[in-house]
Amino acid sequence: MRKQGIEHRAVRVSLVTGLSTVLSVTFQLVSVPVCLHYWGQTAYGHWLALFAAFQLIRSLDAGYIGYVGNQLNLLYHRDVPALREHLASAIFGIAVLATLQLFLVAGALYSDRMAGLLGLEILANGADQGQLGLAILLLSWILTGSYIGIVHRLQIPAGLMVQAAWWSVAYQIANFTAIMVAAFFAMNLLQTSLLFALSQATIYLLSAIYVKIKIPEFYPWWRGARIHLGLADLIRSTLLTASNLIQQVSLNGVVVLISVLAGPAAVPVFTTVRTLANLWTNVTTVLTTPLLPDVVRFHAHGETHKLAATMEAHWVLVGSAVNMGVLLSYPLLPWLYAYWTTKAVILDNSLLCLLLASVVVANTSALMTMHLNGINSLRLVLVASVLRAGLALGIGALCYAQMGLVAFGLGILAGEIAASLVTMQFFSQHELVERGYKLSRTAFAPTLFSTGCVLLYLANRGFGYTSETWIGPAALMGVVLAAIWGWRRLPQELTERFLRFLVN
């Protein structure tokens, strides 16, 4: 059987992850009116509070699962016996984190103060069903989700990334169906938690059986577990855990700060605009994620020239697609926003342009960020997270009095610029130059020129420097010329493969 190239695998995975993203957005839009209709505002609010607390506690093991998963991805190409040891030993790290998670839930069950810290203020006052529901959800996750979540990561280096994406789709559908059934039959919190836990456990157990069948050489996964290795990985993963927590602080902290400085009424203005801008973040994610196993393999095998070529191809294809998409869709966004919010929220155009600019900037370093995260360059990941969070919250707080909500958009943009510059410098120096690849002085020029054109356009539309109609066509022409420039820089073999793929 002829082995598929990167472009074939990337397109297949992108189609499935794109479907997953569309389903996620659709389910969010559908679930709210359905739950409100059958449950009512109070019951639905209780479920949202309970589920938010569950996600918060569950996120404590996300850093460890990500770290060990990245190790498996690397070791698959380097040292299979070591992969087996890390996979088996992860059972001990999961056990430590599970103990911590259960301690937090026990605190919520017996202490109203702890329940309040977990966001369960509503459930703290006598809603025993909600507290028991939290315990059920977490037990289901600990027994079926956390360790199997690491086992899932075997699919990435084993060439089963498309299948992994389909399991993600199945997980979304199963959970959405469970919530719709619970709402339709007006189930209480305890019944809803049991149904959701059953749905979650079923999908994870079925996926574990699938991985066992498709990759039998690693089963039983826990054979040869060593407690000191599992705990060592747990300690090493703390930087990634800290990065995840800082990112959560950045996302949710901005909302909290806006609520404090501007009042709760200002929160929907910011969150709706951020959701609109993040549609293009989803596009970047869908088109970038399929390349993860390949760029990690290039790193593991020392194929630096292939890594550099993939990076430049990403700038040309994904970067140009996102930049053109932002320019072409921008005139439609005010109409879409008004229709979506039923004109109940007034669009802050300056904030929109700043958040779109931050998405465009993040796109330039998206594959580098994913690659460095995939090979566990944890210090760089932590530094980038701190820059994003610090500048977003700092500039927002300092400049709010003079600029309003625009200050937070400016802070988020500054954070993305700083994080992208640090990431690009680190990647070019440590992943390319130090590994013997001579980086051209003009390597970054096409993507920087393309991004610069979009940023100038957004600055003009957001702050009204000029009303000339030629600004938009000029920016679009700049992006097209940058794409042609970048395409001509790619290796001939790469461009010929891509053209053959389009023809076939």
mmCIF file of N, CA and C in Angstrom, residues 341-388:
data_model
loop_
_atom_site.group_PDB
_atom_site.id
_atom_site.type_symbol
_atom_site.label_atom_id
_atom_site.label_comp_id
_atom_site.label_asym_id
_atom_site.label_seq_id
_atom_site.Cartn_x
_atom_site.Cartn_y
_atom_site.Cartn_z
ATOM 1 N N THR A 341 -26.603 38.670 17.925
ATOM 2 C CA THR A 341 -26.969 39.215 19.231
ATOM 3 C C THR A 341 -28.357 39.838 19.223
ATOM 4 N N THR A 342 -29.067 39.724 18.098
ATOM 5 C CA THR A 342 -30.394 40.349 17.914
ATOM 6 C C THR A 342 -30.369 41.835 18.282
ATOM 7 N N LYS A 343 -29.255 42.470 18.010
ATOM 8 C CA LYS A 343 -29.037 43.903 18.244
ATOM 9 C C LYS A 343 -29.184 44.311 19.712
ATOM 10 N N ALA A 344 -29.085 43.298 20.606
ATOM 11 C CA ALA A 344 -29.178 43.604 22.033
ATOM 12 C C ALA A 344 -27.861 44.142 22.580
ATOM 13 N N VAL A 345 -26.763 43.890 21.855
ATOM 14 C CA VAL A 345 -25.431 44.362 22.267
ATOM 15 C C VAL A 345 -24.853 45.170 21.124
ATOM 16 N N ILE A 346 -24.316 46.348 21.444
ATOM 17 C CA ILE A 346 -23.728 47.223 20.424
ATOM 18 C C ILE A 346 -22.297 46.789 20.156
ATOM 19 N N LEU A 347 -21.951 46.632 18.891
ATOM 20 C CA LEU A 347 -20.613 46.203 18.508
ATOM 21 C C LEU A 347 -19.588 47.296 18.786
ATOM 22 N N ASP A 348 -18.515 46.940 19.515
ATOM 23 C CA ASP A 348 -17.366 47.830 19.719
ATOM 24 C C ASP A 348 -16.376 47.532 18.608
ATOM 25 N N ASN A 349 -16.388 48.326 17.553
ATOM 26 C CA ASN A 349 -15.597 48.040 16.361
ATOM 27 C C ASN A 349 -14.100 48.112 16.628
ATOM 28 N N SER A 350 -13.669 49.058 17.457
ATOM 29 C CA SER A 350 -12.238 49.160 17.772
ATOM 30 C C SER A 350 -11.760 47.921 18.513
ATOM 31 N N LEU A 351 -12.560 47.434 19.454
ATOM 32 C CA LEU A 351 -12.213 46.217 20.178
ATOM 33 C C LEU A 351 -12.156 45.028 19.226
ATOM 34 N N LEU A 352 -13.119 44.950 18.313
ATOM 35 C CA LEU A 352 -13.135 43.866 17.337
ATOM 36 C C LEU A 352 -11.859 43.848 16.508
ATOM 37 N N CYS A 353 -11.436 45.011 16.034
ATOM 38 C CA CYS A 353 -10.239 45.078 15.195
ATOM 39 C C CYS A 353 -8.976 44.680 15.964
ATOM 40 N N LEU A 354 -8.896 45.076 17.223
ATOM 41 C CA LEU A 354 -7.734 44.702 18.025
ATOM 42 C C LEU A 354 -7.703 43.200 18.288
ATOM 43 N N LEU A 355 -8.856 42.611 18.568
ATOM 44 C CA LEU A 355 -8.888 41.170 18.812
ATOM 45 C C LEU A 355 -8.629 40.381 17.526
ATOM 46 N N LEU A 356 -9.140 40.859 16.400
ATOM 47 C CA LEU A 356 -8.806 40.224 15.122
ATOM 48 C C LEU A 356 -7.314 40.325 14.837
ATOM 49 N N ALA A 357 -6.727 41.485 15.167
ATOM 50 C CA ALA A 357 -5.287 41.660 14.971
ATOM 51 C C ALA A 357 -4.495 40.671 15.821
ATOM 52 N N SER A 358 -4.952 40.419 17.052
ATOM 53 C CA SER A 358 -4.252 39.462 17.909
ATOM 54 C C SER A 358 -4.337 38.046 17.334
ATOM 55 N N VAL A 359 -5.464 37.710 16.714
ATOM 56 C CA VAL A 359 -5.611 36.397 16.086
ATOM 57 C C VAL A 359 -4.668 36.264 14.895
ATOM 58 N N VAL A 360 -4.558 37.320 14.108
ATOM 59 C CA VAL A 360 -3.664 37.309 12.943
ATOM 60 C C VAL A 360 -2.214 37.160 13.384
ATOM 61 N N VAL A 361 -1.822 37.864 14.432
ATOM 62 C CA VAL A 361 -0.453 37.761 14.945
ATOM 63 C C VAL A 361 -0.188 36.356 15.471
ATOM 64 N N ALA A 362 -1.122 35.803 16.239
ATOM 65 C CA ALA A 362 -0.947 34.452 16.793
ATOM 66 C C ALA A 362 -0.803 33.418 15.691
ATOM 67 N N ASN A 363 -1.454 33.653 14.558
ATOM 68 C CA ASN A 363 -1.387 32.712 13.448
ATOM 69 C C ASN A 363 0.032 32.570 12.901
ATOM 70 N N THR A 364 0.825 33.642 12.971
ATOM 71 C CA THR A 364 2.183 33.591 12.421
ATOM 72 C C THR A 364 3.070 32.599 13.160
ATOM 73 N N SER A 365 2.810 32.402 14.433
ATOM 74 C CA SER A 365 3.650 31.489 15.225
ATOM 75 C C SER A 365 2.891 30.237 15.661
ATOM 76 N N ALA A 366 1.734 29.979 15.061
ATOM 77 C CA ALA A 366 0.866 28.883 15.526
ATOM 78 C C ALA A 366 1.545 27.527 15.431
ATOM 79 N N LEU A 367 2.174 27.221 14.289
ATOM 80 C CA LEU A 367 2.799 25.909 14.134
ATOM 81 C C LEU A 367 4.036 25.788 15.005
ATOM 82 N N MET A 368 4.785 26.865 15.148
ATOM 83 C CA MET A 368 5.953 26.844 16.035
ATOM 84 C C MET A 368 5.529 26.603 17.476
ATOM 85 N N THR A 369 4.455 27.271 17.883
ATOM 86 C CA THR A 369 3.945 27.085 19.242
ATOM 87 C C THR A 369 3.513 25.651 19.466
ATOM 88 N N MET A 370 2.770 25.087 18.514
ATOM 89 C CA MET A 370 2.316 23.709 18.642
ATOM 90 C C MET A 370 3.498 22.745 18.669
ATOM 91 N N HIS A 371 4.489 22.994 17.829
ATOM 92 C CA HIS A 371 5.668 22.131 17.781
ATOM 93 C C HIS A 371 6.439 22.165 19.098
ATOM 94 N N LEU A 372 6.704 23.356 19.624
ATOM 95 C CA LEU A 372 7.464 23.483 20.869
ATOM 96 C C LEU A 372 6.696 22.886 22.040
ATOM 97 N N ASN A 373 5.379 23.034 22.020
ATOM 98 C CA ASN A 373 4.559 22.398 23.043
ATOM 99 C C ASN A 373 4.603 20.875 22.892
ATOM 100 N N GLY A 374 4.611 20.411 21.650
ATOM 101 C CA GLY A 374 4.622 18.977 21.377
ATOM 102 C C GLY A 374 5.908 18.286 21.775
ATOM 103 N N ILE A 375 7.037 19.015 21.790
ATOM 104 C CA ILE A 375 8.311 18.416 22.211
ATOM 105 C C ILE A 375 8.652 18.793 23.647
ATOM 106 N N ASN A 376 7.661 19.321 24.363
ATOM 107 C CA ASN A 376 7.804 19.662 25.787
ATOM 108 C C ASN A 376 8.885 20.705 26.056
ATOM 109 N N SER A 377 8.918 21.777 25.242
ATOM 110 C CA SER A 377 9.755 22.944 25.554
ATOM 111 C C SER A 377 8.986 23.801 26.556
ATOM 112 N N LEU A 378 8.933 23.316 27.788
ATOM 113 C CA LEU A 378 7.984 23.853 28.757
ATOM 114 C C LEU A 378 8.329 25.249 29.232
ATOM 115 N N ARG A 379 9.619 25.577 29.318
ATOM 116 C CA ARG A 379 9.982 26.922 29.783
ATOM 117 C C ARG A 379 9.513 27.980 28.795
ATOM 118 N N LEU A 380 9.673 27.701 27.504
ATOM 119 C CA LEU A 380 9.218 28.650 26.490
ATOM 120 C C LEU A 380 7.693 28.785 26.533
ATOM 121 N N VAL A 381 7.003 27.650 26.699
ATOM 122 C CA VAL A 381 5.536 27.679 26.776
ATOM 123 C C VAL A 381 5.085 28.507 27.974
ATOM 124 N N LEU A 382 5.783 28.348 29.103
ATOM 125 C CA LEU A 382 5.431 29.101 30.310
ATOM 126 C C LEU A 382 5.698 30.595 30.118
ATOM 127 N N VAL A 383 6.842 30.945 29.532
ATOM 128 C CA VAL A 383 7.166 32.355 29.297
ATOM 129 C C VAL A 383 6.126 33.005 28.395
ATOM 130 N N ALA A 384 5.733 32.300 27.327
ATOM 131 C CA ALA A 384 4.728 32.845 26.404
ATOM 132 C C ALA A 384 3.391 33.042 27.115
ATOM 133 N N SER A 385 3.012 32.102 27.980
ATOM 134 C CA SER A 385 1.752 32.229 28.721
ATOM 135 C C SER A 385 1.785 33.411 29.669
ATOM 136 N N VAL A 386 2.930 33.602 30.339
ATOM 137 C CA VAL A 386 3.068 34.727 31.266
ATOM 138 C C VAL A 386 2.989 36.057 30.521
ATOM 139 N N LEU A 387 3.627 36.138 29.351
ATOM 140 C CA LEU A 387 3.580 37.374 28.559
ATOM 141 C C LEU A 387 2.148 37.691 28.136
ATOM 142 N N ARG A 388 1.438 36.692 27.671
ATOM 143 C CA ARG A 388 0.058 36.929 27.237
ATOM 144 C C ARG A 388 -0.815 37.393 28.400
#
